[in-house]
PDB file of C-alpha atoms in Angstrom:
ATOM      1  CA  MET B  12     141.673 117.829  38.861  1.00 49.00           C
ATOM      2  CA  LYS B  13     139.614 114.952  38.709  1.00 48.00           C
ATOM      3  CA  SER B  14     140.249 111.202  37.616  1.00 43.00           C
ATOM      4  CA  ARG B  15     138.410 111.464  34.275  1.00 40.00           C
ATOM      5  CA  PHE B  16     141.179 110.122  32.242  1.00 38.00           C
ATOM      6  CA  LYS B  17     140.075 108.511  29.000  1.00 39.00           C
ATOM      7  CA  LYS B  18     141.975 106.856  26.006  1.00 39.00           C
ATOM      8  CA  ILE B  19     142.861 109.210  23.490  1.00 37.00           C
ATOM      9  CA  ILE B  20     143.791 108.056  20.023  1.00 39.00           C
ATOM     10  CA  ILE B  21     145.099 110.153  17.033  1.00 39.00           C
ATOM     11  CA  HIS B  22     142.700 109.150  14.447  1.00 43.00           C
ATOM     12  CA  SER B  23     144.347 109.533  10.966  1.00 45.00           C
ATOM     13  CA  ASP B  24     141.112 109.515   9.149  1.00 53.00           C
ATOM     14  CA  LEU B  25     139.662 112.531  11.048  1.00 50.00           C
ATOM     15  CA  PRO B  26     139.847 116.061   9.629  1.00 56.00           C
ATOM     16  CA  LEU B  27     143.191 117.817  10.178  1.00 56.00           C
ATOM     17  CA  ALA B  28     141.393 120.366  12.837  1.00 57.00           C
ATOM     18  CA  ASP B  29     140.090 117.339  14.837  1.00 59.00           C
ATOM     19  CA  ARG B  30     143.431 115.732  14.940  1.00 55.00           C
ATOM     20  CA  ASN B  31     145.051 118.803  15.861  1.00 61.00           C
ATOM     21  CA  ALA B  32     142.563 119.197  18.613  1.00 62.00           C
ATOM     22  CA  GLU B  33     143.360 115.636  20.001  1.00 59.00           C
ATOM     23  CA  ARG B  34     147.037 116.390  19.936  1.00 59.00           C
ATOM     24  CA  GLU B  35     146.428 119.505  21.992  1.00 61.00           C
ATOM     25  CA  VAL B  36     144.747 117.633  24.655  1.00 55.00           C
ATOM     26  CA  LEU B  37     147.475 115.058  24.815  1.00 58.00           C
ATOM     27  CA  GLY B  38     150.025 117.929  24.994  1.00 64.00           C
ATOM     28  CA  MET B  39     148.247 119.646  27.838  1.00 65.00           C
ATOM     29  CA  SER B  40     147.970 116.223  29.740  1.00 71.00           C
ATOM     30  CA  LYS B  41     151.765 115.998  29.233  1.00 81.00           C
ATOM     31  CA  ASP B  42     152.405 119.486  30.225  1.00 81.00           C
ATOM     32  CA  LEU B  43     150.818 118.865  33.641  1.00 79.00           C
ATOM     33  CA  LEU B  44     153.736 116.370  34.272  1.00 81.00           C
ATOM     34  CA  LYS B  45     156.484 118.770  33.489  1.00 85.00           C
ATOM     35  CA  SER B  46     158.050 120.965  36.042  1.00 83.00           C
ATOM     36  CA  GLN B  47     156.833 124.601  36.151  1.00 83.00           C
ATOM     37  CA  TRP B  48     158.394 125.426  39.553  1.00 82.00           C
ATOM     38  CA  GLY B  49     160.627 128.259  38.089  1.00 85.00           C
ATOM     39  CA  LYS B  50     157.404 130.170  37.903  1.00 83.00           C
ATOM     40  CA  VAL B  51     156.370 129.870  41.406  1.00 83.00           C
ATOM     41  CA  ASN B  52     157.428 133.315  42.377  1.00 87.00           C
ATOM     42  CA  ASP B  53     155.364 134.769  39.496  1.00 87.00           C
ATOM     43  CA  LEU B  54     152.141 133.260  40.692  1.00 86.00           C
ATOM     44  CA  LEU B  55     149.498 135.482  42.291  1.00 90.00           C
ATOM     45  CA  THR B  56     148.113 132.784  44.825  1.00 94.00           C
ATOM     46  CA  ASP B  57     145.291 133.230  47.444  1.00 95.00           C
ATOM     47  CA  GLN B  58     148.097 133.049  50.172  1.00 95.00           C
ATOM     48  CA  LYS B  59     149.899 136.119  48.538  1.00 95.00           C
ATOM     49  CA  LEU B  60     146.476 137.925  48.462  1.00 95.00           C
ATOM     50  CA  GLY B  61     146.213 137.422  52.197  1.00 97.00           C
ATOM     51  CA  LYS B  62     143.255 135.064  51.945  1.00 97.00           C
ATOM     52  CA  PRO B  63     142.819 132.739  55.013  1.00 97.00           C
ATOM     53  CA  GLN B  64     144.588 129.359  54.933  1.00 97.00           C
ATOM     54  CA  PRO B  65     142.096 126.584  54.479  1.00 97.00           C
ATOM     55  CA  SER B  66     141.609 124.071  57.309  1.00 97.00           C
ATOM     56  CA  PHE B  67     143.806 121.116  57.245  1.00 97.00           C
ATOM     57  CA  GLU B  68     140.724 118.896  57.960  1.00 97.00           C
ATOM     58  CA  GLU B  69     137.151 118.869  56.716  1.00 97.00           C
ATOM     59  CA  PRO B  70     134.558 119.605  59.475  1.00 96.00           C
ATOM     60  CA  PHE B  71     132.522 116.890  60.936  1.00 95.00           C
ATOM     61  CA  ASP B  72     129.571 116.615  63.284  1.00 93.00           C
ATOM     62  CA  ASN B  73     130.728 115.736  66.911  1.00 90.00           C
ATOM     63  CA  ASN B  74     127.303 114.287  67.511  1.00 90.00           C
ATOM     64  CA  MET B  75     128.048 111.330  64.933  1.00 93.00           C
ATOM     65  CA  VAL B  76     129.476 108.042  66.200  1.00 92.00           C
ATOM     66  CA  ILE B  77     133.092 108.493  66.672  1.00 95.00           C
ATOM     67  CA  LEU B  78     135.279 105.553  67.559  1.00 96.00           C
ATOM     68  CA  GLU B  79     138.468 105.377  69.606  1.00 95.00           C
ATOM     69  CA  LEU B  80     141.480 103.842  68.058  1.00 96.00           C
ATOM     70  CA  GLU B  81     144.566 102.284  69.852  1.00 94.00           C
ATOM     71  CA  LYS B  82     147.168 105.191  70.184  1.00 93.00           C
ATOM     72  CA  PRO B  83     149.948 104.939  67.698  1.00 92.00           C
ATOM     73  CA  GLU B  84     152.597 104.563  70.388  1.00 93.00           C
ATOM     74  CA  ASN B  85     150.942 101.428  71.759  1.00 94.00           C
ATOM     75  CA  LEU B  86     150.820  99.599  68.426  1.00 91.00           C
ATOM     76  CA  LYS B  87     153.383  96.761  68.332  1.00 88.00           C
ATOM     77  CA  PHE B  88     153.345  95.627  64.660  1.00 83.00           C
ATOM     78  CA  GLY B  89     155.875  95.478  61.786  1.00 76.00           C
ATOM     79  CA  ASN B  90     158.998  93.780  63.237  1.00 79.00           C
ATOM     80  CA  ILE B  91     160.008  92.689  59.728  1.00 87.00           C
ATOM     81  CA  SER B  92     162.934  94.349  58.398  1.00 91.00           C
ATOM     82  CA  PHE B  93     162.410  97.252  55.967  1.00 92.00           C
ATOM     83  CA  ARG B  94     164.491  95.510  53.279  1.00 94.00           C
ATOM     84  CA  GLU B  95     162.215  92.562  53.512  1.00 93.00           C
ATOM     85  CA  VAL B  96     159.086  94.701  53.400  1.00 92.00           C
ATOM     86  CA  VAL B  97     160.189  96.491  50.232  1.00 94.00           C
ATOM     87  CA  GLU B  98     161.332  93.220  48.495  1.00 94.00           C
ATOM     88  CA  LYS B  99     157.951  91.542  49.287  1.00 92.00           C
ATOM     89  CA  ARG B 100     155.850  94.427  48.146  1.00 95.00           C
ATOM     90  CA  SER B 101     153.475  93.739  45.229  1.00 95.00           C
ATOM     91  CA  SER B 102     150.000  94.255  44.194  1.00 96.00           C
ATOM     92  CA  LYS B 103     147.989  91.637  45.824  1.00 96.00           C
ATOM     93  CA  ARG B 104     144.302  90.881  44.702  1.00 96.00           C
ATOM     94  CA  LYS B 105     143.589  87.546  46.513  1.00 96.00           C
ATOM     95  CA  TYR B 106     142.586  87.912  50.197  1.00 97.00           C
ATOM     96  CA  SER B 107     141.788  85.159  52.886  1.00 96.00           C
ATOM     97  CA  LYS B 108     138.543  85.370  54.801  1.00 96.00           C
ATOM     98  CA  ASP B 109     140.716  86.274  57.889  1.00 97.00           C
ATOM     99  CA  PRO B 110     139.368  89.678  59.323  1.00 97.00           C
ATOM    100  CA  LEU B 111     141.796  92.536  60.071  1.00 97.00           C
ATOM    101  CA  SER B 112     141.867  93.506  63.745  1.00 97.00           C
ATOM    102  CA  ILE B 113     140.940  97.171  64.630  1.00 97.00           C
ATOM    103  CA  ASP B 114     144.541  97.569  65.915  1.00 97.00           C
ATOM    104  CA  GLU B 115     145.882  96.685  62.499  1.00 97.00           C
ATOM    105  CA  LEU B 116     143.398  99.144  60.947  1.00 97.00           C
ATOM    106  CA  SER B 117     144.727 101.965  63.487  1.00 97.00           C
ATOM    107  CA  TYR B 118     148.281 100.890  62.454  1.00 97.00           C
ATOM    108  CA  LEU B 119     147.521 101.410  58.635  1.00 98.00           C
ATOM    109  CA  LEU B 120     145.701 104.602  59.136  1.00 98.00           C
ATOM    110  CA  TRP B 121     148.499 106.140  61.361  1.00 97.00           C
ATOM    111  CA  LEU B 122     151.204 105.140  58.882  1.00 97.00           C
ATOM    112  CA  THR B 123     149.373 106.516  55.848  1.00 98.00           C
ATOM    113  CA  GLN B 124     147.908 109.859  57.195  1.00 98.00           C
ATOM    114  CA  GLY B 125     148.924 110.147  60.842  1.00 97.00           C
ATOM    115  CA  ILE B 126     149.520 113.630  62.165  1.00 98.00           C
ATOM    116  CA  ARG B 127     152.779 113.843  64.117  1.00 96.00           C
ATOM    117  CA  LYS B 128     152.360 117.482  65.119  1.00 96.00           C
ATOM    118  CA  ILE B 129     150.395 120.755  64.188  1.00 97.00           C
ATOM    119  CA  THR B 130     152.139 124.054  64.062  1.00 96.00           C
ATOM    120  CA  ASN B 131     150.052 127.118  63.006  1.00 95.00           C
ATOM    121  CA  GLY B 132     147.539 125.206  61.370  1.00 94.00           C
ATOM    122  CA  ILE B 133     149.993 123.190  59.354  1.00 96.00           C
ATOM    123  CA  THR B 134     150.185 119.298  59.908  1.00 97.00           C
ATOM    124  CA  PHE B 135     153.305 117.403  59.836  1.00 98.00           C
ATOM    125  CA  ARG B 136     152.400 113.722  59.030  1.00 98.00           C
ATOM    126  CA  THR B 137     153.866 110.320  58.331  1.00 97.00           C
ATOM    127  CA  VAL B 138     153.883 110.966  54.491  1.00 98.00           C
ATOM    128  CA  PRO B 139     155.480 113.776  52.799  1.00 97.00           C
ATOM    129  CA  SER B 140     153.378 116.596  51.000  1.00 98.00           C
ATOM    130  CA  ALA B 141     154.366 119.684  48.902  1.00 96.00           C
ATOM    131  CA  GLY B 142     154.487 122.538  51.187  1.00 96.00           C
ATOM    132  CA  ALA B 143     152.972 120.362  53.993  1.00 97.00           C
ATOM    133  CA  ARG B 144     149.619 121.001  52.465  1.00 97.00           C
ATOM    134  CA  HIS B 145     148.418 117.423  52.777  1.00 98.00           C
ATOM    135  CA  PRO B 146     145.166 117.887  50.618  1.00 98.00           C
ATOM    136  CA  PHE B 147     143.665 114.460  51.263  1.00 98.00           C
ATOM    137  CA  GLU B 148     140.868 113.016  53.614  1.00 98.00           C
ATOM    138  CA  THR B 149     140.880 109.241  54.165  1.00 98.00           C
ATOM    139  CA  TYR B 150     137.674 107.229  53.792  1.00 98.00           C
ATOM    140  CA  ILE B 151     137.435 103.587  54.618  1.00 98.00           C
ATOM    141  CA  PHE B 152     134.917 100.986  53.529  1.00 98.00           C
ATOM    142  CA  ILE B 153     134.966  98.391  56.194  1.00 98.00           C
ATOM    143  CA  PHE B 154     133.831  94.655  55.180  1.00 98.00           C
ATOM    144  CA  ASN B 155     135.817  92.535  57.556  1.00 98.00           C
ATOM    145  CA  VAL B 156     137.532  94.088  60.579  1.00 98.00           C
ATOM    146  CA  LEU B 157     136.938  92.677  64.031  1.00 97.00           C
ATOM    147  CA  ASN B 158     134.566  94.597  66.410  1.00 94.00           C
ATOM    148  CA  LEU B 159     133.695  97.188  63.469  1.00 96.00           C
ATOM    149  CA  ASN B 160     130.243  97.198  61.837  1.00 97.00           C
ATOM    150  CA  VAL B 161     130.236  96.888  57.978  1.00 98.00           C
ATOM    151  CA  GLY B 162     130.123 100.404  56.538  1.00 98.00           C
ATOM    152  CA  LEU B 163     131.878 103.722  55.505  1.00 98.00           C
ATOM    153  CA  TYR B 164     133.973 105.428  57.993  1.00 98.00           C
ATOM    154  CA  ARG B 165     136.205 108.461  57.801  1.00 98.00           C
ATOM    155  CA  TYR B 166     139.620 108.820  59.619  1.00 98.00           C
ATOM    156  CA  ILE B 167     139.818 111.870  61.791  1.00 98.00           C
ATOM    157  CA  ALA B 168     143.451 112.336  61.607  1.00 98.00           C
ATOM    158  CA  SER B 169     143.662 115.145  64.141  1.00 97.00           C
ATOM    159  CA  GLN B 170     142.271 112.868  66.850  1.00 96.00           C
ATOM    160  CA  HIS B 171     143.311 109.538  65.395  1.00 97.00           C
ATOM    161  CA  LYS B 172     139.763 108.502  65.587  1.00 97.00           C
ATOM    162  CA  LEU B 173     137.119 106.924  63.120  1.00 97.00           C
ATOM    163  CA  LEU B 174     133.976 108.578  62.296  1.00 97.00           C
ATOM    164  CA  LEU B 175     131.030 106.454  61.202  1.00 97.00           C
ATOM    165  CA  ILE B 176     129.335 107.845  58.252  1.00 97.00           C
ATOM    166  CA  ASP B 177     127.008 105.096  56.981  1.00 96.00           C
ATOM    167  CA  GLU B 178     126.351 101.671  58.140  1.00 96.00           C
ATOM    168  CA  GLY B 179     125.647  98.930  55.482  1.00 95.00           C
ATOM    169  CA  ASP B 180     127.248  96.558  53.036  1.00 96.00           C
ATOM    170  CA  PHE B 181     128.679  98.618  50.227  1.00 97.00           C
ATOM    171  CA  ARG B 182     130.555  95.727  48.307  1.00 97.00           C
ATOM    172  CA  GLU B 183     128.155  95.656  45.362  1.00 97.00           C
ATOM    173  CA  LEU B 184     128.084  99.530  44.878  1.00 98.00           C
ATOM    174  CA  LEU B 185     131.800  99.774  45.328  1.00 97.00           C
ATOM    175  CA  ASN B 186     132.390  96.997  42.971  1.00 97.00           C
ATOM    176  CA  ASP B 187     130.344  98.797  40.379  1.00 97.00           C
ATOM    177  CA  ALA B 188     132.129 102.122  41.006  1.00 98.00           C
ATOM    178  CA  CYS B 189     135.417 100.409  40.509  1.00 98.00           C
ATOM    179  CA  LEU B 190     134.282  99.103  37.186  1.00 97.00           C
ATOM    180  CA  GLY B 191     133.846  95.450  38.025  1.00 96.00           C
ATOM    181  CA  GLN B 192     137.167  94.734  39.731  1.00 96.00           C
ATOM    182  CA  ASN B 193     135.840  91.874  41.896  1.00 95.00           C
ATOM    183  CA  PHE B 194     138.823  91.697  44.239  1.00 96.00           C
ATOM    184  CA  VAL B 195     137.560  94.926  45.753  1.00 97.00           C
ATOM    185  CA  ALA B 196     134.474  93.269  47.221  1.00 95.00           C
ATOM    186  CA  GLN B 197     136.625  90.391  48.658  1.00 96.00           C
ATOM    187  CA  SER B 198     138.889  92.626  50.617  1.00 98.00           C
ATOM    188  CA  ALA B 199     138.701  93.351  54.317  1.00 98.00           C
ATOM    189  CA  ALA B 200     138.848  97.129  53.847  1.00 98.00           C
ATOM    190  CA  VAL B 201     139.070  99.568  50.996  1.00 98.00           C
ATOM    191  CA  PHE B 202     140.961 102.841  51.692  1.00 98.00           C
ATOM    192  CA  VAL B 203     139.796 105.872  49.523  1.00 98.00           C
ATOM    193  CA  TRP B 204     141.558 109.089  49.528  1.00 98.00           C
ATOM    194  CA  SER B 205     139.555 112.246  48.630  1.00 98.00           C
ATOM    195  CA  CYS B 206     141.223 115.514  47.466  1.00 98.00           C
ATOM    196  CA  VAL B 207     140.516 118.803  48.889  1.00 98.00           C
ATOM    197  CA  SER B 208     142.509 120.709  46.193  1.00 97.00           C
ATOM    198  CA  TYR B 209     142.272 124.183  47.631  1.00 97.00           C
ATOM    199  CA  ARG B 210     144.597 123.241  50.404  1.00 98.00           C
ATOM    200  CA  THR B 211     147.336 123.082  47.891  1.00 97.00           C
ATOM    201  CA  THR B 212     146.289 125.528  45.381  1.00 96.00           C
ATOM    202  CA  TRP B 213     145.976 128.301  48.008  1.00 97.00           C
ATOM    203  CA  ARG B 214     149.593 128.091  48.042  1.00 96.00           C
ATOM    204  CA  TYR B 215     150.734 127.005  44.641  1.00 94.00           C
ATOM    205  CA  ALA B 216     147.824 127.792  42.252  1.00 92.00           C
ATOM    206  CA  ASP B 217     147.856 125.639  38.952  1.00 88.00           C
ATOM    207  CA  LEU B 218     151.344 124.277  39.933  1.00 90.00           C
ATOM    208  CA  SER B 219     149.562 122.311  42.559  1.00 93.00           C
ATOM    209  CA  TYR B 220     148.128 119.414  40.373  1.00 92.00           C
ATOM    210  CA  LYS B 221     151.317 117.545  39.729  1.00 93.00           C
ATOM    211  CA  ALA B 222     152.335 117.875  43.367  1.00 95.00           C
ATOM    212  CA  ILE B 223     148.808 116.616  44.459  1.00 96.00           C
ATOM    213  CA  LEU B 224     149.357 113.480  42.062  1.00 95.00           C
ATOM    214  CA  LEU B 225     152.761 112.958  43.659  1.00 96.00           C
ATOM    215  CA  ASP B 226     151.415 113.307  47.205  1.00 97.00           C
ATOM    216  CA  ALA B 227     148.750 110.570  46.568  1.00 97.00           C
ATOM    217  CA  GLY B 228     151.589 108.330  45.351  1.00 97.00           C
ATOM    218  CA  HIS B 229     153.498 108.787  48.656  1.00 97.00           C
ATOM    219  CA  VAL B 230     150.351 108.014  50.726  1.00 98.00           C
ATOM    220  CA  CYS B 231     149.476 104.673  48.777  1.00 98.00           C
ATOM    221  CA  GLN B 232     153.068 103.475  48.874  1.00 98.00           C
ATOM    222  CA  ASN B 233     153.202 103.925  52.652  1.00 97.00           C
ATOM    223  CA  LEU B 234     149.932 101.761  52.670  1.00 98.00           C
ATOM    224  CA  TYR B 235     151.533  99.072  50.649  1.00 98.00           C
ATOM    225  CA  LEU B 236     154.702  98.832  52.870  1.00 97.00           C
ATOM    226  CA  ALA B 237     152.635  99.005  56.106  1.00 96.00           C
ATOM    227  CA  CYS B 238     150.509  96.091  54.764  1.00 96.00           C
ATOM    228  CA  GLU B 239     153.483  93.998  53.844  1.00 95.00           C
ATOM    229  CA  SER B 240     154.764  94.442  57.525  1.00 95.00           C
ATOM    230  CA  ILE B 241     151.663  92.930  58.929  1.00 94.00           C
ATOM    231  CA  ASN B 242     151.159  90.125  56.429  1.00 92.00           C
ATOM    232  CA  CYS B 243     148.277  91.902  54.432  1.00 96.00           C
ATOM    233  CA  GLY B 244     147.850  92.435  50.890  1.00 96.00           C
ATOM    234  CA  CYS B 245     147.213  95.670  49.054  1.00 98.00           C
ATOM    235  CA  CYS B 246     146.224  96.737  45.690  1.00 98.00           C
ATOM    236  CA  ALA B 247     146.048 100.344  44.520  1.00 98.00           C
ATOM    237  CA  ILE B 248     143.218 101.291  42.134  1.00 97.00           C
ATOM    238  CA  ALA B 249     143.168 104.260  39.686  1.00 95.00           C
ATOM    239  CA  ALA B 250     140.415 102.998  37.434  1.00 97.00           C
ATOM    240  CA  TYR B 251     137.029 103.912  38.824  1.00 97.00           C
ATOM    241  CA  ASP B 252     133.712 105.884  37.979  1.00 97.00           C
ATOM    242  CA  GLN B 253     134.300 109.320  39.364  1.00 97.00           C
ATOM    243  CA  GLU B 254     130.808 110.322  39.841  1.00 97.00           C
ATOM    244  CA  LYS B 255     129.674 106.891  41.469  1.00 98.00           C
ATOM    245  CA  LEU B 256     132.585 106.972  43.969  1.00 98.00           C
ATOM    246  CA  ASP B 257     132.161 110.549  44.922  1.00 98.00           C
ATOM    247  CA  LYS B 258     128.388 109.901  45.580  1.00 98.00           C
ATOM    248  CA  LEU B 259     129.325 106.917  47.857  1.00 98.00           C
ATOM    249  CA  LEU B 260     131.602 109.126  49.830  1.00 98.00           C
ATOM    250  CA  HIS B 261     129.124 111.906  50.032  1.00 97.00           C
ATOM    251  CA  VAL B 262     131.417 114.436  48.652  1.00 98.00           C
ATOM    252  CA  ASP B 263     130.398 117.142  46.071  1.00 97.00           C
ATOM    253  CA  GLY B 264     132.740 116.240  43.329  1.00 97.00           C
ATOM    254  CA  GLU B 265     134.202 119.727  42.806  1.00 96.00           C
ATOM    255  CA  LYS B 266     135.640 121.132  46.040  1.00 97.00           C
ATOM    256  CA  GLN B 267     136.232 117.510  47.299  1.00 98.00           C
ATOM    257  CA  PHE B 268     136.548 114.336  45.176  1.00 98.00           C
ATOM    258  CA  ALA B 269     137.972 110.963  45.203  1.00 98.00           C
ATOM    259  CA  ILE B 270     141.437 110.693  43.829  1.00 98.00           C
ATOM    260  CA  TYR B 271     142.863 107.169  44.604  1.00 98.00           C
ATOM    261  CA  LEU B 272     141.772 104.057  46.396  1.00 98.00           C
ATOM    262  CA  ALA B 273     143.296 100.819  47.499  1.00 98.00           C
ATOM    263  CA  ALA B 274     141.962  97.423  48.657  1.00 98.00           C
ATOM    264  CA  VAL B 275     143.457  95.675  51.761  1.00 98.00           C
ATOM    265  CA  GLY B 276     143.078  92.165  53.151  1.00 98.00           C
ATOM    266  CA  LYS B 277     144.926  89.251  54.918  1.00 97.00           C
ATOM    267  CA  ILE B 278     147.085  87.216  52.527  1.00 93.00           C
ATOM    268  CA  PRO B 279     145.748  83.650  51.949  1.00 88.00           C
TER     269      PRO B 279
END
């Protein structure tokens, strides 16, 4: 399940067979959104076949630079009322030059993918996920965060730490991967969620794909609300070049691939 959506138009001047093929593609896309959960007990999944449960987190090299983040219980942000946060929420594409603090970044990471507890290889996080499968990894392009070098990082949720993947200014490359949406390069940080779909398909097979899309929405909505609570703006992005973004993240594009991203910055 990759973000390779493209505009499909039923052309009346095409031969009937071609028009029917286009309608079939549209119908398959629509069927993905329909509930098929009545069939879940009939599925022969890898879980039922006794195959080992996939890890809840992708492996990483402990010899790489790993940065400590402030522990969640010590973060004292977000005293605004929940109602006010919800009512203020909107997609914001204009950001000031004021930097995020590393503690604010820690706060946003915790509220979007933080792990509250781990039981038998299953994570219980600050966001819901079908079957607690949590198929995402969080990557962050840092452009303007105090005491952090510009570059690409990955959130190690199991330790609430940051892993440095690549130093360097990725503004131009990321702007290109996001199809020229210039506000991306003006943000303080860009959150990118990659999908390791087997974490969910191991249990739910083809029923997983609708659930994964719903899960991505849960994560990004938490980011929106968390940003509002600390006077930051957020804008979700679903329009991007799949291959270019996967390449920037150093993921293979098959077992793991980018599925959603959002720019974050201080509100002017």
